[in-house]
XYZ file of C-alpha atoms in Angstrom:
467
model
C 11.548 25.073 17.390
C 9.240 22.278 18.758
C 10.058 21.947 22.385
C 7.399 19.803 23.854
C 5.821 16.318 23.032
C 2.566 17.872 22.585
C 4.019 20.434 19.881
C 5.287 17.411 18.449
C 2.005 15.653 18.277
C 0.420 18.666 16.195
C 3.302 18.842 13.948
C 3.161 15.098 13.162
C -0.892 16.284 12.704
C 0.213 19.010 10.152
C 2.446 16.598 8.221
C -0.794 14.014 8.138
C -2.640 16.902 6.426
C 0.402 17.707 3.629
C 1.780 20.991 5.200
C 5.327 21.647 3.935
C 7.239 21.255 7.096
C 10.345 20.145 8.227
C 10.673 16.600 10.269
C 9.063 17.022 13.449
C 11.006 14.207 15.214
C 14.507 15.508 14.270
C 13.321 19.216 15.824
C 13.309 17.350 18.944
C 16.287 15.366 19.045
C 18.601 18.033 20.965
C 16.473 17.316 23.648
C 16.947 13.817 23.907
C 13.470 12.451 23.266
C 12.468 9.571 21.388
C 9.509 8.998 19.591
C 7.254 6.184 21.364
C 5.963 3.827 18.926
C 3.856 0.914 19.447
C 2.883 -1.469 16.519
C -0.619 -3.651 16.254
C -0.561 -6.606 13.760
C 3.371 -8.722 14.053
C 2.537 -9.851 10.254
C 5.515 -9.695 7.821
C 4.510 -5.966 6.893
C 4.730 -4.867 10.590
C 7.734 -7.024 11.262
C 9.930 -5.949 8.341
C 9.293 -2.339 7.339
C 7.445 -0.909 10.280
C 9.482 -2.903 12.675
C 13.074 -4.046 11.662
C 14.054 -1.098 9.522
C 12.922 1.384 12.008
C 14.903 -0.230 14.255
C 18.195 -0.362 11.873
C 17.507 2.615 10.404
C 16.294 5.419 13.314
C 17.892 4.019 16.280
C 18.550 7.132 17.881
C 15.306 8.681 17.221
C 12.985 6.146 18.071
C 11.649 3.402 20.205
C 9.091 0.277 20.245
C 7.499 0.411 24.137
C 4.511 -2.263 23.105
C 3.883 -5.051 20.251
C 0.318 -6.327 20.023
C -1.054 -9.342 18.156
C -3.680 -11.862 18.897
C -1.343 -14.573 18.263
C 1.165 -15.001 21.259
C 3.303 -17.133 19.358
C 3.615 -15.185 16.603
C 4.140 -11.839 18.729
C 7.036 -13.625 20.515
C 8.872 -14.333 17.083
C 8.382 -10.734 15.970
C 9.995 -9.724 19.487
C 12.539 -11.684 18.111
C 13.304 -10.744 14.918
C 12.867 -7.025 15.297
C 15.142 -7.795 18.387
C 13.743 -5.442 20.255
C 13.293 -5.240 23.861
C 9.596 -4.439 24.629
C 6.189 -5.309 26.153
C 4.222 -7.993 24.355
C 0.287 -7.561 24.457
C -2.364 -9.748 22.815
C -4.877 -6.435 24.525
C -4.628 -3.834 22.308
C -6.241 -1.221 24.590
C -3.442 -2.378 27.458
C -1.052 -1.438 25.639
C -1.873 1.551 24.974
C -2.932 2.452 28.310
C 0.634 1.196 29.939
C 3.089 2.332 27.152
C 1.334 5.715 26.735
C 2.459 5.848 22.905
C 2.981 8.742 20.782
C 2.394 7.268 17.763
C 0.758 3.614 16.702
C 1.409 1.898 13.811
C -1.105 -0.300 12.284
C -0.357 -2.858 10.339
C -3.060 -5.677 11.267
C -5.759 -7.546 8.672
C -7.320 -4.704 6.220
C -11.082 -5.728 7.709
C -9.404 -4.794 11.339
C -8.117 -1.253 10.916
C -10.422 0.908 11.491
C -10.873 -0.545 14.815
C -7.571 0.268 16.009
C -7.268 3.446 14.442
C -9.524 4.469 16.224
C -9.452 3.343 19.327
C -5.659 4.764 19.389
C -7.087 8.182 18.474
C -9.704 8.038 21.224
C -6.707 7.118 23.850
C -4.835 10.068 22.422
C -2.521 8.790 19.783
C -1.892 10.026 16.261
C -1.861 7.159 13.695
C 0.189 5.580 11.117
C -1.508 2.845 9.191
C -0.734 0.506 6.340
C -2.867 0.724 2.908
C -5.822 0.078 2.579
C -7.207 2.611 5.685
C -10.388 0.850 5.415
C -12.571 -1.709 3.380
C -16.380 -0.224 3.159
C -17.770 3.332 3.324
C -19.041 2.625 7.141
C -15.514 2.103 8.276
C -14.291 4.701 6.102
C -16.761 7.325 7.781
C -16.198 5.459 11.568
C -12.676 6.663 10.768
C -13.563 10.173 9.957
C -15.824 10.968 12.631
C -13.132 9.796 14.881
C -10.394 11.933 14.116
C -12.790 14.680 14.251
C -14.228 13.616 17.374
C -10.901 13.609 19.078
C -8.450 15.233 17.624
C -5.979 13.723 16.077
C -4.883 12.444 12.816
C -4.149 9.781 10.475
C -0.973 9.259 8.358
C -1.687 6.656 5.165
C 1.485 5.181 4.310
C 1.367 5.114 0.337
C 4.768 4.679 -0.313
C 4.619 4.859 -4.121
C 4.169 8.482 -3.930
C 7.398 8.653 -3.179
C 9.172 6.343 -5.811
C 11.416 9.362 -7.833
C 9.603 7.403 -11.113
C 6.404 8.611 -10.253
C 7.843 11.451 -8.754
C 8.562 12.509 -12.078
C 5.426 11.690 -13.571
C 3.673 14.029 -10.742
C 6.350 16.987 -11.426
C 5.919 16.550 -15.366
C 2.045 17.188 -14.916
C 2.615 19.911 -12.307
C 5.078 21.862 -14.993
C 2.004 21.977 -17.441
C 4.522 19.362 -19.718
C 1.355 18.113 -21.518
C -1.123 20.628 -20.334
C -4.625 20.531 -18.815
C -5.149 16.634 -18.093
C -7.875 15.105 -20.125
C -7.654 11.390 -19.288
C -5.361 8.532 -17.988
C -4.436 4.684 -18.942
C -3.641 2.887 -16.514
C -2.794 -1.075 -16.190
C -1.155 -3.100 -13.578
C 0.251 -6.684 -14.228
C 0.745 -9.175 -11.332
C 2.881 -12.211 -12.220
C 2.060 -15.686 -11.483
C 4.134 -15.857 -8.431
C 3.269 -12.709 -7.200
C -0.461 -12.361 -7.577
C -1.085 -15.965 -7.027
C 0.089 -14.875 -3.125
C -2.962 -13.007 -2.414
C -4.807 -15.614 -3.196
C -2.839 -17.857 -1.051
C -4.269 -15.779 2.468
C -6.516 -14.086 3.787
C -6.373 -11.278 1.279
C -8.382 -13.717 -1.076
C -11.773 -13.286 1.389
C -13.349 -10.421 0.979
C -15.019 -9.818 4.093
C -11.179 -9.559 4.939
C -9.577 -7.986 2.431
C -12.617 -5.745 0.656
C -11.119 -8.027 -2.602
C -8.218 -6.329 -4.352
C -9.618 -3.621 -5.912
C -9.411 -1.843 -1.869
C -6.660 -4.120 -0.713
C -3.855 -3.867 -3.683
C -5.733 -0.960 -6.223
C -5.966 0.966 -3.233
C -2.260 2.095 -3.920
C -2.805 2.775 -7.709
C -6.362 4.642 -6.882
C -3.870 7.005 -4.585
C -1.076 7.354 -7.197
C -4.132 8.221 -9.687
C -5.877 10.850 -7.610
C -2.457 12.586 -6.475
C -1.378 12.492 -10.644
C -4.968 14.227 -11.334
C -5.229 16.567 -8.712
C -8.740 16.294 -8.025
C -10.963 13.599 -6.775
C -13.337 11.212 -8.457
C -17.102 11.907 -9.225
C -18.064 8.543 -10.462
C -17.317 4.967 -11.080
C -17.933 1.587 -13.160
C -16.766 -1.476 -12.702
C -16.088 -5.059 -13.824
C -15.106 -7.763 -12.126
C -15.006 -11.328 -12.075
C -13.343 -14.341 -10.153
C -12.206 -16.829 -13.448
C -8.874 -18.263 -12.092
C -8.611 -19.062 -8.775
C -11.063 -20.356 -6.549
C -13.191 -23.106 -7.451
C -11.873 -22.950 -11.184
C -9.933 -25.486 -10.791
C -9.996 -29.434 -11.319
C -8.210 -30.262 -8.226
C -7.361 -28.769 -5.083
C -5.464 -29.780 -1.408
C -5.494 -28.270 2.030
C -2.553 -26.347 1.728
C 0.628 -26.894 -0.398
C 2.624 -28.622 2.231
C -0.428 -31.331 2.710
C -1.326 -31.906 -0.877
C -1.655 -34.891 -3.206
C -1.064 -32.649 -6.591
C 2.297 -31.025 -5.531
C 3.689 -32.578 -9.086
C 1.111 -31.410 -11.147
C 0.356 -27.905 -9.909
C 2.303 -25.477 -11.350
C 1.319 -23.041 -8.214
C 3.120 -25.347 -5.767
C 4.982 -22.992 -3.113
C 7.255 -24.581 -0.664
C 6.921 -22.551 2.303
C 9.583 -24.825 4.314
C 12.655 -23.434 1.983
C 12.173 -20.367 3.678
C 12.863 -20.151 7.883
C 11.016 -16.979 8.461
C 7.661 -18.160 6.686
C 8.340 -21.301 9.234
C 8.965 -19.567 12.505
C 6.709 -16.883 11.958
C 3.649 -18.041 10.538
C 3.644 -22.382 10.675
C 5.302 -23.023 14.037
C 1.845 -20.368 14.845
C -1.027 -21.776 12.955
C -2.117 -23.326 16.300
C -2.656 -20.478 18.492
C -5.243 -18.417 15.710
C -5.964 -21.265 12.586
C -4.339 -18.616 10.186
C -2.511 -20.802 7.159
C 0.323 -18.932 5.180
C 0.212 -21.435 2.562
C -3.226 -21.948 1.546
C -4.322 -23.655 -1.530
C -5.283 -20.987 -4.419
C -8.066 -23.341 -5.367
C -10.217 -23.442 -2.227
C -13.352 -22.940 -2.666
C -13.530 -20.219 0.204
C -12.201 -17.582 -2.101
C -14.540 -15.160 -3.086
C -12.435 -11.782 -4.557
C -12.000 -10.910 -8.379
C -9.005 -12.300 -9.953
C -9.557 -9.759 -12.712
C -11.148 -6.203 -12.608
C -11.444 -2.960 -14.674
C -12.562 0.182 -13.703
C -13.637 3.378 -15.010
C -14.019 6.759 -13.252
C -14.634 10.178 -14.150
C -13.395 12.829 -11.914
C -14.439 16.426 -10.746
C -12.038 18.289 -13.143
C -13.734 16.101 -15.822
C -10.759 13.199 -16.398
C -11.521 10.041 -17.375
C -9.866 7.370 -16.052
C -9.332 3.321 -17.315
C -8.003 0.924 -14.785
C -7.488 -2.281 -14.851
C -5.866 -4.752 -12.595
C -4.926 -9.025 -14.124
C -3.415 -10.694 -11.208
C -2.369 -13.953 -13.710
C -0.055 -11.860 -16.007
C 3.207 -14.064 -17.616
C 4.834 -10.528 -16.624
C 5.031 -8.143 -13.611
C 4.416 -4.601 -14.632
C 2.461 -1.377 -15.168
C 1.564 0.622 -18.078
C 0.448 4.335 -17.726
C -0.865 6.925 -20.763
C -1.718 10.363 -19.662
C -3.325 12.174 -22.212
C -3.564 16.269 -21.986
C -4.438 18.928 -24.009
C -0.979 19.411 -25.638
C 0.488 16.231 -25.340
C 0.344 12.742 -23.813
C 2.947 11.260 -21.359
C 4.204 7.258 -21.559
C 5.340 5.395 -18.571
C 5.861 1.681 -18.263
C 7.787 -0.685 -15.670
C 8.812 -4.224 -16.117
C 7.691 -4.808 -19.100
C 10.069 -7.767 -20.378
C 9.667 -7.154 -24.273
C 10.870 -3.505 -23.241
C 13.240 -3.735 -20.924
C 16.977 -4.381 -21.920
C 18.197 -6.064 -18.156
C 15.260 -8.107 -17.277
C 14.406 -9.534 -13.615
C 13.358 -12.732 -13.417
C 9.672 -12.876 -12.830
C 9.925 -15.060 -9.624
C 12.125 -13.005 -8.238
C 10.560 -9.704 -8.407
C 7.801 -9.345 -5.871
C 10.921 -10.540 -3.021
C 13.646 -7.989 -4.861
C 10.604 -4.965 -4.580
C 9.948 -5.872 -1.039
C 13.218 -5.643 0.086
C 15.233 -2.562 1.974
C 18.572 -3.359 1.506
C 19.298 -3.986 -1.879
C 21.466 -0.614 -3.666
C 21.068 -1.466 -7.142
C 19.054 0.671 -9.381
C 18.431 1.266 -13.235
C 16.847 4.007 -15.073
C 13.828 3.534 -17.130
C 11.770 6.103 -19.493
C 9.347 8.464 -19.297
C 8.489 9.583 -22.968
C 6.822 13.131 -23.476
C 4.998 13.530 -26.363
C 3.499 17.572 -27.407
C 1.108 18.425 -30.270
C 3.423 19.238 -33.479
C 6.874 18.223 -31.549
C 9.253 15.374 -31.765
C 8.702 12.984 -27.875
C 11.270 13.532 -25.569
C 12.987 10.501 -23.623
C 13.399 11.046 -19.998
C 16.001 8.425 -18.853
C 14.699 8.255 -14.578
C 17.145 6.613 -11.574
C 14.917 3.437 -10.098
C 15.826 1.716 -7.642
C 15.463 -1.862 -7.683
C 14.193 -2.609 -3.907
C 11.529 -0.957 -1.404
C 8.855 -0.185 -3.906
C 11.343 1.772 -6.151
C 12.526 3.914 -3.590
C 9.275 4.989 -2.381
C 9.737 2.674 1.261
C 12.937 5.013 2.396
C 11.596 8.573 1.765
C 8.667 7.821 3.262
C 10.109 7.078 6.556
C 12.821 9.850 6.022
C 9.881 12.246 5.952
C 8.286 10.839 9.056
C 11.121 10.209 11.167
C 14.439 12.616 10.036
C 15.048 16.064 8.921
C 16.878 14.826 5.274
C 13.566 15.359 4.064
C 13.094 18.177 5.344
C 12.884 20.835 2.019
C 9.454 22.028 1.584
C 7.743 19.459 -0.097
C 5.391 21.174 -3.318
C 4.220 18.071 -4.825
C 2.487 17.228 -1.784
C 3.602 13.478 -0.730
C 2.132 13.060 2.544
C -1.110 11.509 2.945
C -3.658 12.007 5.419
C -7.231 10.323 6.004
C -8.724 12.628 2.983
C -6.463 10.475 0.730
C -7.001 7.632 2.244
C -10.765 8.120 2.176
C -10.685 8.882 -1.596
C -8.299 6.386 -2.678
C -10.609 3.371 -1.169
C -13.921 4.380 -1.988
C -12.983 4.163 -5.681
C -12.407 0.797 -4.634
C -14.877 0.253 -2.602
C -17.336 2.119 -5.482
C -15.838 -0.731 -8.505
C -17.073 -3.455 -6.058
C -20.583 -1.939 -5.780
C -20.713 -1.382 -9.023
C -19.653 -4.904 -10.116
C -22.311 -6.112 -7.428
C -25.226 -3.951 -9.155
C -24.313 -3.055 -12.613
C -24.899 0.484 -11.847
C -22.388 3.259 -11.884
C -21.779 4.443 -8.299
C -21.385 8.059 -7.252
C -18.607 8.924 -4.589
C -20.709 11.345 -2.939
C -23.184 8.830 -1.917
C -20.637 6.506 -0.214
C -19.670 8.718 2.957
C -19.807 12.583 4.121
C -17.051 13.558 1.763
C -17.912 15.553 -0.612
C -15.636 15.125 -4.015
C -14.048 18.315 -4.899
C -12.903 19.844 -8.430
C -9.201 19.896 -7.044
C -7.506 18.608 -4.497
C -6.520 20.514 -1.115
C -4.052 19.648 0.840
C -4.896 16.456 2.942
């Protein structure tokens, strides 16, 4: 039994690093304690899923003592709308000092992270932080040093780990189903509502966002190492920015101030919705930052379409590629082994019998309290056999399921079964999952395959350990 906060602390450590135990936080309920939590970054991320459902969900096992942001106005909304009753700072490093956290969520601008992270870990707090954990291979390795340096650890919070659909794909491969891994397919669709949205912010700079192959690939680079087992060796890339951008004829300051509202089929009214308006617009005068920016500016400087190839330790070849101006939202994965191949796909309208509407998807995905669910296939093909049809539960809102069980694990005892598929993931995985990224980019920059080892201190290994 865990009877002190500081046992806590290295339990919480133990889960960043993928050991099978139970819940730390629920071993110390029947002592009273709450966990302290303080949040950095009052975006719609940190607001929603690392702020309101907390709040709704683990009421009795948690508590917010400090929210930080550099925009006041914005902070006081989030006060608002998490309604929770709590210290505002626009100084991170106050708030850490008068709160005296336990744990800090971080949930600011990708290009920020690392700054925080750290800092929290050098004022003695473990750390739970949003994808990507980093956007280069210097703040990747600042990051490392650091929770060497003092201790404590980092949580990545990859959520589609824990979506029971690819679940089942991780299982299928751990039961030997097709048999030693050879190499993986793997494509990812964003619609023209919701991929257009990255564009739209800040996520469309790269000195910002490290372009989407760290920002959004980030979480398929994860799902793909955690599938394989092992880590990656080398990469290729291509990349180019053909859409968005300065591709375009015509272009405005933002959609609400725009003279080609009629003729743009990208027009996004961001006064239908009130908390777009109170969060972000009634704000843009404390920090500049403009929710609604035109996709056409010329200051956008990411990839609007990228492919990647990698080879890993174990010797599996991978094939990525990422279209963010798809007709369709959806994925397609192939895993090819030495006895058989496994099929997945999601979304795919031509396959799917109860379609979503597209412009409705991205908002259905992101949200926690929808029940419904479906179940979609997983087809298992072996050498000389007829396929098999594996009919999986999905649920239709937070990331297929993935959003709850992740928090379940961090902050309850339901999860609390030894866990042998190895969810949790700690800086390792984070590392890993964004230097592939971060590799594509070079590579795209110089033409020249780009080995992992050269990036940071990591060195990749032949299979993965835990963490």
């Amino acid at each position: 039994m865990i009877s002190t906060r500081r046992e806590f602390l290295t339990a919480v450590s133990a889960l960043a690093a993928g050991m099978a135990i139970t819940s730390p936080l629920g071993a110390i309920m029947p002592h009273g304690k709450k966990l302290k939590i303080a949040l950095v970054g009052t975006g719609i991320r940190g607001v929603t899923f690392w702020g309101e459902r907390l709040i709704s969900q683990y009421p009795d096992l948690l508590e917010f003592v400090g929210l930080c942001d550099i925009n006041p106005g914005r902070l006081k909304y989030a006060a608002e709308y998490m309604k929770v009753d709590c210290e505002l700072f626009t100084d991170f490093e106050k708030m850490i000092s008068k709160t005296g956290p336990d744990l800090v969520i971080v949930t600011t601008i990708d290009s920020t992270h690392q700054e925080f992270i750290i800092k929290a870990m050098k004022m003695g707090c473990d750390v739970m932080t949003e994808k990507p954990m980093a956007i280069d291979e210097d703040k990747t390795q600042a990051i490392l040093d650091a929770e060497t340096r003092y201790g404590k650890k980092v949580i990545v919070g990859f959520n589609y780990r824990w979506s029971p659909y690819f679940t089942k794909i991780k299982e299928l491969i751990s039961q030997d189903a097709i048999g030693e891994l050879m190499s993986v397919d793997f494509s990812w669709m964003l619609n023209n509502f919701h991929g257009a949205q990255y564009f739209r912010r800040w996520h469309g700079e790269r000195d910002k966002s490290g372009t989407l192959l760290v920002h959004k690939s980030t979480h398929h680079f994860d799902l793909l190492n955690w599938w394989i087992d092992s880590e990656p060796y080398e990469v290729f890339g291509y990349g180019a920015l053909d859409h968005y951008g300065s591709n375009n004829s015509f272009r405005g300051k933002n959609c609400r101030d725009c003279n080609h509202t009629k003729e743009c089929r990208y027009y996004w009214d961001i006064t239908r919705k009130e908390r777009d308006m109170k969060l972000y617009v009634e704000n843009e005068k404390y920090d500049g930052y403009i929710r609604d920016n035109c996709l056409f500016r010329h200051e956008i400087n990411i990839y609007d379409k990228m492919s990647v190839q990698a080879k890993y330790m174990n010797g599996v070849n991978l094939n990525y590629s990422l279209t963010t101006q798809s007709p369709y939202e959806g994925l397609k994965i192939a895993l090819n082994g030495r006895n058989g191949r496994i099929e997945a796909w999601l979304d795919i309208p031509h396959l799917e019998e109860n379609a979503v509407s597209q412009s409705e998807m991205h908002s259905m995905e992101m949200a926690q309290d929808i029940e419904e669910y479906d179940y979609r296939p997983i087809i298992v093909h072996r050498n000389w056999e007829d396929y098999e049809k594996l009919m999986i539960k999905v649920e239709k809102s937070g990331h297929g399921g993935g959003d709850k069980r992740l928090q379940d694990r961090l902050f309850t005892d339901s999860k609390a079964d030894p866990d042998p598929l190895n969810h949790m993931a700690g800086s390792r995985d984070g590392a890993m999952s964004v230097l592939i990224g971060i590799a594509a980019r070079k590579s795209i920059e110089t033409g020249k395959p780009i080995r992992i080892a050269e990036l940071t201190s990591l060195e990749p290994r032949v299979k993965r350990l835990l963490g």
